Tab-separated table of C-alpha atoms and ligand atoms in Angstrom:
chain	number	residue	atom	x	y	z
A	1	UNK	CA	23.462	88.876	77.986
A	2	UNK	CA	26.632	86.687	79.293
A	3	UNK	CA	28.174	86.933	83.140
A	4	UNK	CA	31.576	85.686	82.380
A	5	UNK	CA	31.874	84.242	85.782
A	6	UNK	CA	35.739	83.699	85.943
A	7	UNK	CA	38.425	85.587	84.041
A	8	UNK	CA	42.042	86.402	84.429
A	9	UNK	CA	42.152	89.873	83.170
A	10	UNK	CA	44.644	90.528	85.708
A	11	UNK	CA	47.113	88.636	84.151
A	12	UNK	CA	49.165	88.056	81.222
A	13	UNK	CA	48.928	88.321	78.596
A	14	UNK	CA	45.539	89.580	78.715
A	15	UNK	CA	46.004	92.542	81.533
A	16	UNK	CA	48.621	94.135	78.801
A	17	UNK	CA	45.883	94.776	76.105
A	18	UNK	CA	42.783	94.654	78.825
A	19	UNK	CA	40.983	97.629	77.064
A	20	UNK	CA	41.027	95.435	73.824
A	21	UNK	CA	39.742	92.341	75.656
A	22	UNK	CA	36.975	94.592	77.003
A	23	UNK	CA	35.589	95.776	73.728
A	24	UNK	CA	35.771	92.314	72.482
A	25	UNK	CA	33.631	90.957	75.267
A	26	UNK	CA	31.159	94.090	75.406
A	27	UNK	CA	30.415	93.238	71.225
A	28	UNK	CA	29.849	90.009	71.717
A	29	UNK	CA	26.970	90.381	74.514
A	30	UNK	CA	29.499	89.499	77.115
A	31	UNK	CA	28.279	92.587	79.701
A	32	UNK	CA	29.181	91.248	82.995
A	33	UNK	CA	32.621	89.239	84.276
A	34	UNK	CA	34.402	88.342	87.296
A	35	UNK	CA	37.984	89.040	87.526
A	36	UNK	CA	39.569	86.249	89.981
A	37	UNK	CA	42.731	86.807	91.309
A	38	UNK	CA	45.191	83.529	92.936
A	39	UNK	CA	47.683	85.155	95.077
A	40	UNK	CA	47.942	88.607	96.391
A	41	UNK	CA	49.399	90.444	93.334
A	42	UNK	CA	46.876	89.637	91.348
A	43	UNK	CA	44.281	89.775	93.898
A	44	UNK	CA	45.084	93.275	93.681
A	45	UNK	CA	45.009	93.705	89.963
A	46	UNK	CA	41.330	92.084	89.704
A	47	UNK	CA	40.271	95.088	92.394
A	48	UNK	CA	42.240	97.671	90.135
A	49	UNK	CA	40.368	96.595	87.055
A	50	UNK	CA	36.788	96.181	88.678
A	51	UNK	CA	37.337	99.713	90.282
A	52	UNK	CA	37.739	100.760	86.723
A	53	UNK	CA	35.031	99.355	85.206
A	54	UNK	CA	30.769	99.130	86.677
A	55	UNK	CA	30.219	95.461	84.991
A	56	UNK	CA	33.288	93.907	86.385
A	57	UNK	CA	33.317	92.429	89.944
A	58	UNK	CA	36.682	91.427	91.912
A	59	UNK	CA	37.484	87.940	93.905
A	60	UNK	CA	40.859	87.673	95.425
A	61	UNK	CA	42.252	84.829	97.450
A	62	UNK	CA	45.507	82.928	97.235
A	63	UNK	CA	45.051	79.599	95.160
A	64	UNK	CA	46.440	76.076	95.788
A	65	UNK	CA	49.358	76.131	93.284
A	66	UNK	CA	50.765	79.801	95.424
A	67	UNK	CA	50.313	78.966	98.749
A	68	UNK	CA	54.067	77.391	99.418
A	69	UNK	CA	55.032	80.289	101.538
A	70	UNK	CA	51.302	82.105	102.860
A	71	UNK	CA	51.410	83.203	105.906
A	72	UNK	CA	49.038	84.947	108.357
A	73	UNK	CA	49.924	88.342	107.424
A	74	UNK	CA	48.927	87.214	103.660
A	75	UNK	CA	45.889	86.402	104.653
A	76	UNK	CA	45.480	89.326	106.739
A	77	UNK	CA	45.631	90.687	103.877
A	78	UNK	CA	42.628	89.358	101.738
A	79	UNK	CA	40.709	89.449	104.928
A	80	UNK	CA	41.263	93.499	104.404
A	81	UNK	CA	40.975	93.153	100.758
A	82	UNK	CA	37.104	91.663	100.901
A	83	UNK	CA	36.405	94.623	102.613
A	84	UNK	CA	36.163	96.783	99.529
A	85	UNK	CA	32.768	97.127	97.936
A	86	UNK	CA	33.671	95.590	94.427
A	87	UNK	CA	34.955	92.511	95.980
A	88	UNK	CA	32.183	89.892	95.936
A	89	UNK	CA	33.978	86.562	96.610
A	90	UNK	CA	36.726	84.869	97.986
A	91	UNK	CA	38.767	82.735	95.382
A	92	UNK	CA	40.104	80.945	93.755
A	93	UNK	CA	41.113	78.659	96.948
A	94	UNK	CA	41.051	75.164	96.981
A	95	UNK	CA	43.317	71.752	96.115
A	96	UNK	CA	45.602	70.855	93.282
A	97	UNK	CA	47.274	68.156	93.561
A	98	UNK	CA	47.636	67.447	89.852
A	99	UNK	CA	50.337	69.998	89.714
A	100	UNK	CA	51.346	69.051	93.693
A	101	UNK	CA	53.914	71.843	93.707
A	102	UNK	CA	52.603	73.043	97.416
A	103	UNK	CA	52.413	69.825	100.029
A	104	UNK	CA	49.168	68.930	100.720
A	105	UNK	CA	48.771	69.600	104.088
A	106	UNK	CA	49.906	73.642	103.789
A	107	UNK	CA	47.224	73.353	100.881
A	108	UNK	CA	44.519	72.184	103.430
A	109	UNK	CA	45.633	74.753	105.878
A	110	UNK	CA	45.213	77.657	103.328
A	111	UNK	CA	42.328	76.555	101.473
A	112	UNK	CA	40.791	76.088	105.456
A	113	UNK	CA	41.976	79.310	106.943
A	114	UNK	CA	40.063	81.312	103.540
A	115	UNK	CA	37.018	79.003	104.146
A	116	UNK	CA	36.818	81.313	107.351
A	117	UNK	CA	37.214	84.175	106.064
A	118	UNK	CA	34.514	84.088	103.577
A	119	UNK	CA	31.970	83.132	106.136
A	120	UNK	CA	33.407	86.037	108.209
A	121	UNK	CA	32.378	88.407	105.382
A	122	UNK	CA	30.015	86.328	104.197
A	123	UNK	CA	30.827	85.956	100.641
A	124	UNK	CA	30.634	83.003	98.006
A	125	UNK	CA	33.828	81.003	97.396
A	126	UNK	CA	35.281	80.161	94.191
A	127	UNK	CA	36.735	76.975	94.429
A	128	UNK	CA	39.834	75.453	92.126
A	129	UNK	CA	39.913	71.581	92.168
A	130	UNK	CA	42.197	69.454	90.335
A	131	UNK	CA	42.862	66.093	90.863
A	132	UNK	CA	41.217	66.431	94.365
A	133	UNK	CA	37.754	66.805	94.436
A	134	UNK	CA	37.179	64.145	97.429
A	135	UNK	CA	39.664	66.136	99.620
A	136	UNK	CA	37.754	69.342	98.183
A	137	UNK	CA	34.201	68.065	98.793
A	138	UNK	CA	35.563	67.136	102.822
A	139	UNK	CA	36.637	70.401	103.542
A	140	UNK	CA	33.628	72.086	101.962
A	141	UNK	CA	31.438	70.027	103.963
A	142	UNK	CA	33.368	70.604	107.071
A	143	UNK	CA	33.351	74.495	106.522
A	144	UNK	CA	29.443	74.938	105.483
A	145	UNK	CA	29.326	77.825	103.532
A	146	UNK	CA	28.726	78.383	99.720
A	147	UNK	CA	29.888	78.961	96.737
A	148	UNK	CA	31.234	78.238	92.947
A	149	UNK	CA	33.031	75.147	91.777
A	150	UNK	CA	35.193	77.103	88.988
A	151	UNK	CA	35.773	74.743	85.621
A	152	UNK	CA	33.912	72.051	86.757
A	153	UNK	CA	35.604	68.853	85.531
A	154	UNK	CA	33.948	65.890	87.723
A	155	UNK	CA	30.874	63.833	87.079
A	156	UNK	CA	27.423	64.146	87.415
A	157	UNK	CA	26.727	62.506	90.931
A	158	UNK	CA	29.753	64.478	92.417
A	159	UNK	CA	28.460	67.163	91.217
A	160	UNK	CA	25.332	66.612	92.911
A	161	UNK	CA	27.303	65.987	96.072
A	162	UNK	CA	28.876	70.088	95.724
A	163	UNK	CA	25.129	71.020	94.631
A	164	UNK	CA	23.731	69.467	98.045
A	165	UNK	CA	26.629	71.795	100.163
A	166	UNK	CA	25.359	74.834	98.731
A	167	UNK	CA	27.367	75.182	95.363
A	168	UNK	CA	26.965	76.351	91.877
A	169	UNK	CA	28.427	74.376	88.757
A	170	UNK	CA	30.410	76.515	86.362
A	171	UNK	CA	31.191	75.185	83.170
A	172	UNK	CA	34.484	76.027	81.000
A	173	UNK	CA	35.936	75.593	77.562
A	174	UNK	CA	36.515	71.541	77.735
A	175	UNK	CA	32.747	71.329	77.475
A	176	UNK	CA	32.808	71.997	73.789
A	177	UNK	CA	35.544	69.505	73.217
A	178	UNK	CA	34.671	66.560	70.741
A	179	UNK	CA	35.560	63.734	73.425
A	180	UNK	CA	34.249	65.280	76.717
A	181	UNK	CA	32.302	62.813	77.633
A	182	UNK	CA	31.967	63.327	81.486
A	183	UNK	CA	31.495	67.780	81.066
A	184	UNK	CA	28.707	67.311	78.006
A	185	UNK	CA	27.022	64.458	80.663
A	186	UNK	CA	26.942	67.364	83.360
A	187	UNK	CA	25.830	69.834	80.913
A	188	UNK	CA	22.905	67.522	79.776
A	189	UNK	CA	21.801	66.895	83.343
A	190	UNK	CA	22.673	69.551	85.668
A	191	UNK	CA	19.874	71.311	87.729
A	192	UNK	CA	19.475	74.344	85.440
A	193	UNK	CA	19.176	76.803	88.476
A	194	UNK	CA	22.927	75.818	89.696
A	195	UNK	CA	24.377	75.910	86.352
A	196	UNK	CA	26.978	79.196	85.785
A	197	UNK	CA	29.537	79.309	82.127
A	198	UNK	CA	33.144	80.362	82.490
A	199	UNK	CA	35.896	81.094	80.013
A	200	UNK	CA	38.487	80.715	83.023
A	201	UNK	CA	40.612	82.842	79.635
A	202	UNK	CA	43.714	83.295	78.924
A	203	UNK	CA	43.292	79.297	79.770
A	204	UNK	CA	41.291	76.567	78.287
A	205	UNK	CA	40.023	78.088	74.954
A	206	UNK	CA	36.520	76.380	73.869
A	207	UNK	CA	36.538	74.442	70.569
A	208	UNK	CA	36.688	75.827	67.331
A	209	UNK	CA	39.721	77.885	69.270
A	210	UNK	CA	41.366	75.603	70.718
A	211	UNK	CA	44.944	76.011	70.915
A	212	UNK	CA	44.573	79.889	70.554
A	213	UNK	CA	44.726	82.823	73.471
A	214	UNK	CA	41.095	82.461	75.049
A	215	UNK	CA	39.320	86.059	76.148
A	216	UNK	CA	36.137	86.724	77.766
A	217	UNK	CA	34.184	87.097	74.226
A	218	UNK	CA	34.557	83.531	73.836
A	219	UNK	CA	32.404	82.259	76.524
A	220	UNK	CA	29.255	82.126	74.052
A	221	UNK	CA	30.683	79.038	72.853
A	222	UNK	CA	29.907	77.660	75.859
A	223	UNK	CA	26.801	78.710	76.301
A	224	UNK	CA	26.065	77.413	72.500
A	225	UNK	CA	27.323	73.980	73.357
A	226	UNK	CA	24.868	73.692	76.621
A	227	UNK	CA	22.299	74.773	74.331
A	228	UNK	CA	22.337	72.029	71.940
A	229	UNK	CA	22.935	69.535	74.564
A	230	UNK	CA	19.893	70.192	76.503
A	231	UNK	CA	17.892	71.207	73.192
A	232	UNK	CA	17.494	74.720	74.524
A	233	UNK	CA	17.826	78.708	73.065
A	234	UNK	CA	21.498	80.113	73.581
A	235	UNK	CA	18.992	83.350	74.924
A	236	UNK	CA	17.387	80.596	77.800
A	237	UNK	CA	21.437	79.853	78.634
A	238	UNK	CA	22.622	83.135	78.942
A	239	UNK	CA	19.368	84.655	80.667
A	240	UNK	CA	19.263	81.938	83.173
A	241	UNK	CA	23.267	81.373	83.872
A	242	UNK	CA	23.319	85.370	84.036
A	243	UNK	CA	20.559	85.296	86.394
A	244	UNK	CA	22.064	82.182	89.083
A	245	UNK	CA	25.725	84.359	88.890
A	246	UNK	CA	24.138	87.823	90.278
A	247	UNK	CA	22.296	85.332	92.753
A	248	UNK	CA	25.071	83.229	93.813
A	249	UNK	CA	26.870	86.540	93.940
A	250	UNK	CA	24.553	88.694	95.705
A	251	UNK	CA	24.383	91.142	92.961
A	252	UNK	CA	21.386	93.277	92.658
B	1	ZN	ZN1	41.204	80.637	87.300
């Protein structure tokens, strides 16, 4: 029913009890998910896991906050790993400059140099944005290719902007918060057939968990809160954010 379309399985402290996530996810109608990795390690651990398991797909890339010392060879590297079959996108890449603990220019050059190599094997990205989604929207426009921004946080018309350059808006936890204005406003309004839910778990734990571990079996509270927004079925959500994912994706 549910494509969990970002989860960190691959790390702690959910990759130390993974088979327990698993079940958790499967019994709550959570039958597809995409492991993303955000440096090389695990990169690595999202194609273990996926290998391991027919409903889980693999995207490996090295993210904004662990790019301080990439080099070429790195990226030689996830140029090799998007080779392997279960590996259907490229991510997360992109900016942070809320945390700003890489300088923003080796950021650019990263997040540039993996645009590339997406197109190269032709694969959706899965784009990480914080505190930079002007910088984020100029390089994506620049590199014309596709993807998904991960845990949407911007507003409407900039979302429209991404939607317009060939991306898909996922939605996370803080959409189910009390005073998320600017998420619930997305939610409501959105285009329906670029719309995708996330858990983005162990982080960001929807509301009425907040403050707890998040896991992939939590994403229905997403999906419930986009459902009474736009006065819709939870089935409609799940059916039709299940269906854009394998799209987007290129999953038969
Ligand atoms: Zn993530």
């Amino acid at each position: 029913m549910y494509f969990d379309t970002h989860v960190h399985l691959n790390s702690s402290p959910l990759y130390e009890d993974i088979d327990t996530y698993i079940e958790h996810a499967l019994a709550n109608g959570v039958n597809e998910m995409m492991v993303v990795g955000f440096d090389l390690e695990t990169s690595r651990k999202a194609i273990e896991i996926a290998n391991q398991y027919a409903f889980i797909y693999a995207a490996v890339g090295i993210g904004p906050n662990d790019c301080k010392e990439t080099t070429d060879e790195d990226l030689n590297q996830i140029d090799e790993m998007l080779a392997q079959e279960k590996v259907i996108a490229l991510g997360e890449v992109g900016l942070d400059y809320y945390w700003d603990e890489v300088p923003r220019a080796k950021q650019q050059e990263v997040f540039s140099k993996q645009i590339e190599l997406a197109k190269k094997h032709n694969v959706p990205l899965v784009i990480h944005s914080r505190d930079a989604l002007n910088d984020t929207y100029e390089l994506l426009k620049a590199g014309q290719h596709y993807g998904i921004m991960h845990c949407y946080s911007g507003s409407y018309e900039m979302a429209q902007r991404f939607i317009d350059i060939g991306f898909y808006i996922s939605l996370a936890g803080p959409v189910t918060f009390k005073n998320a204005r600017v998420p619930k406003e997305v939610a409501q309004n959105i285009n329906l057939d670029r719309l995708l839910i996330e858990t983005d778990c162990p982080y960001l734990t929807p509301h009425p968990y907040r403050g707890k571990l998040n896991e992939p079996a939590n994403v229905m509270y997403i999906a419930m809160e986009i459902a009474k927004l736009r006065n819709m079925e939870i089935e409609d959500v799940a059916r039709i954010t299940t269906f854009n994912a394998k799209r987007v994706l290129g999953i038969k």
